[in-house]
């Protein structure tokens, strides 16, 4: 058998992932469970900037300030 270097990594019947085809089909058939209005509402909320009351800071490395979003706010 005259195999080239790296041929063992090429997909063939012996190395094909049996779950990959099912995953592709699942993605094709997925229909959004949200209406267009719900998607637009969510997107507009995500596009808004957070105010300073939502952003916290703490000392970081080399005396710099690290800003983060705490989970409890």
mmCIF file of C-alpha atoms in Angstrom:
data_model
loop_
_atom_site.group_PDB
_atom_site.id
_atom_site.type_symbol
_atom_site.label_atom_id
_atom_site.label_comp_id
_atom_site.label_asym_id
_atom_site.label_seq_id
_atom_site.Cartn_x
_atom_site.Cartn_y
_atom_site.Cartn_z
ATOM 1 C CA UNK A 1 0.000 0.000 0.000
ATOM 2 C CA UNK A 2 1.517 3.302 -1.089
ATOM 3 C CA UNK A 3 0.124 5.786 1.438
ATOM 4 C CA UNK A 4 1.436 9.326 1.617
ATOM 5 C CA UNK A 5 2.468 10.874 4.872
ATOM 6 C CA UNK A 6 -0.608 12.216 6.658
ATOM 7 C CA UNK A 7 -3.117 10.047 4.776
ATOM 8 C CA UNK A 8 -4.126 8.455 8.062
ATOM 9 C CA UNK A 9 -5.833 11.741 8.944
ATOM 10 C CA UNK A 10 -7.998 11.915 5.837
ATOM 11 C CA UNK A 11 -11.631 10.961 6.301
ATOM 12 C CA UNK A 12 -12.700 7.667 4.798
ATOM 13 C CA UNK A 13 -15.214 4.934 5.656
ATOM 14 C CA UNK A 14 -13.015 3.670 8.484
ATOM 15 C CA UNK A 15 -12.406 7.078 10.082
ATOM 16 C CA UNK A 16 -15.713 8.885 9.422
ATOM 17 C CA UNK A 17 -17.527 10.159 12.497
ATOM 18 C CA UNK A 18 -21.004 8.533 12.490
ATOM 19 C CA UNK A 19 -22.443 11.391 14.542
ATOM 20 C CA UNK A 20 -21.243 14.148 12.212
ATOM 21 C CA UNK A 21 -23.923 13.552 9.579
ATOM 22 C CA UNK A 22 -26.659 13.547 12.222
ATOM 23 C CA UNK A 23 -25.318 16.831 13.598
ATOM 24 C CA UNK A 24 -25.359 18.404 10.120
ATOM 25 C CA UNK A 25 -28.956 17.281 9.558
ATOM 26 C CA UNK A 26 -29.985 18.596 12.964
ATOM 27 C CA UNK A 27 -28.557 22.044 12.135
ATOM 28 C CA UNK A 28 -30.361 22.117 8.777
ATOM 29 C CA UNK A 29 -33.728 21.302 10.347
ATOM 30 C CA UNK A 30 -33.463 23.684 13.321
ATOM 31 C CA UNK A 31 -36.226 26.250 13.320
ATOM 32 C CA UNK A 32 -35.996 29.168 15.715
ATOM 33 C CA UNK A 33 -38.335 28.852 18.668
ATOM 34 C CA UNK A 34 -38.452 32.654 18.919
ATOM 35 C CA UNK A 35 -40.635 34.969 16.878
ATOM 36 C CA UNK A 36 -39.096 37.801 14.872
ATOM 37 C CA UNK A 37 -40.445 40.280 17.444
ATOM 38 C CA UNK A 38 -38.798 38.393 20.330
ATOM 39 C CA UNK A 39 -35.498 38.259 18.456
ATOM 40 C CA UNK A 40 -35.652 41.999 17.731
ATOM 41 C CA UNK A 41 -36.423 42.757 21.396
ATOM 42 C CA UNK A 42 -33.532 40.613 22.627
ATOM 43 C CA UNK A 43 -31.136 42.127 20.102
ATOM 44 C CA UNK A 44 -32.069 45.687 21.077
ATOM 45 C CA UNK A 45 -31.442 44.843 24.736
ATOM 46 C CA UNK A 46 -28.075 43.322 23.890
ATOM 47 C CA UNK A 47 -27.085 46.386 21.857
ATOM 48 C CA UNK A 48 -27.575 48.773 24.796
ATOM 49 C CA UNK A 49 -24.528 49.943 26.707
ATOM 50 C CA UNK A 50 -24.324 49.131 30.390
ATOM 51 C CA UNK A 51 -24.270 51.991 32.851
ATOM 52 C CA UNK A 52 -21.518 52.442 35.439
ATOM 53 C CA UNK A 53 -23.705 50.846 38.116
ATOM 54 C CA UNK A 54 -23.273 47.472 36.377
ATOM 55 C CA UNK A 55 -19.478 47.612 36.005
ATOM 56 C CA UNK A 56 -17.138 46.890 38.902
ATOM 57 C CA UNK A 57 -13.381 47.168 39.129
ATOM 58 C CA UNK A 58 -10.616 45.645 41.210
ATOM 59 C CA UNK A 59 -6.839 45.961 41.427
ATOM 60 C CA UNK A 60 -5.042 43.938 38.783
ATOM 61 C CA UNK A 61 -1.493 42.975 37.975
ATOM 62 C CA UNK A 62 1.174 45.698 38.016
ATOM 63 C CA UNK A 63 -1.161 48.148 39.741
ATOM 64 C CA UNK A 64 -3.591 48.313 36.824
ATOM 65 C CA UNK A 65 -7.370 48.378 37.244
ATOM 66 C CA UNK A 66 -9.423 45.412 35.986
ATOM 67 C CA UNK A 67 -13.060 46.035 35.061
ATOM 68 C CA UNK A 68 -15.608 43.218 35.189
ATOM 69 C CA UNK A 69 -19.334 42.495 35.324
ATOM 70 C CA UNK A 70 -20.255 40.923 38.657
ATOM 71 C CA UNK A 71 -22.855 38.149 38.551
ATOM 72 C CA UNK A 72 -25.041 39.584 41.315
ATOM 73 C CA UNK A 73 -25.867 42.850 39.523
#
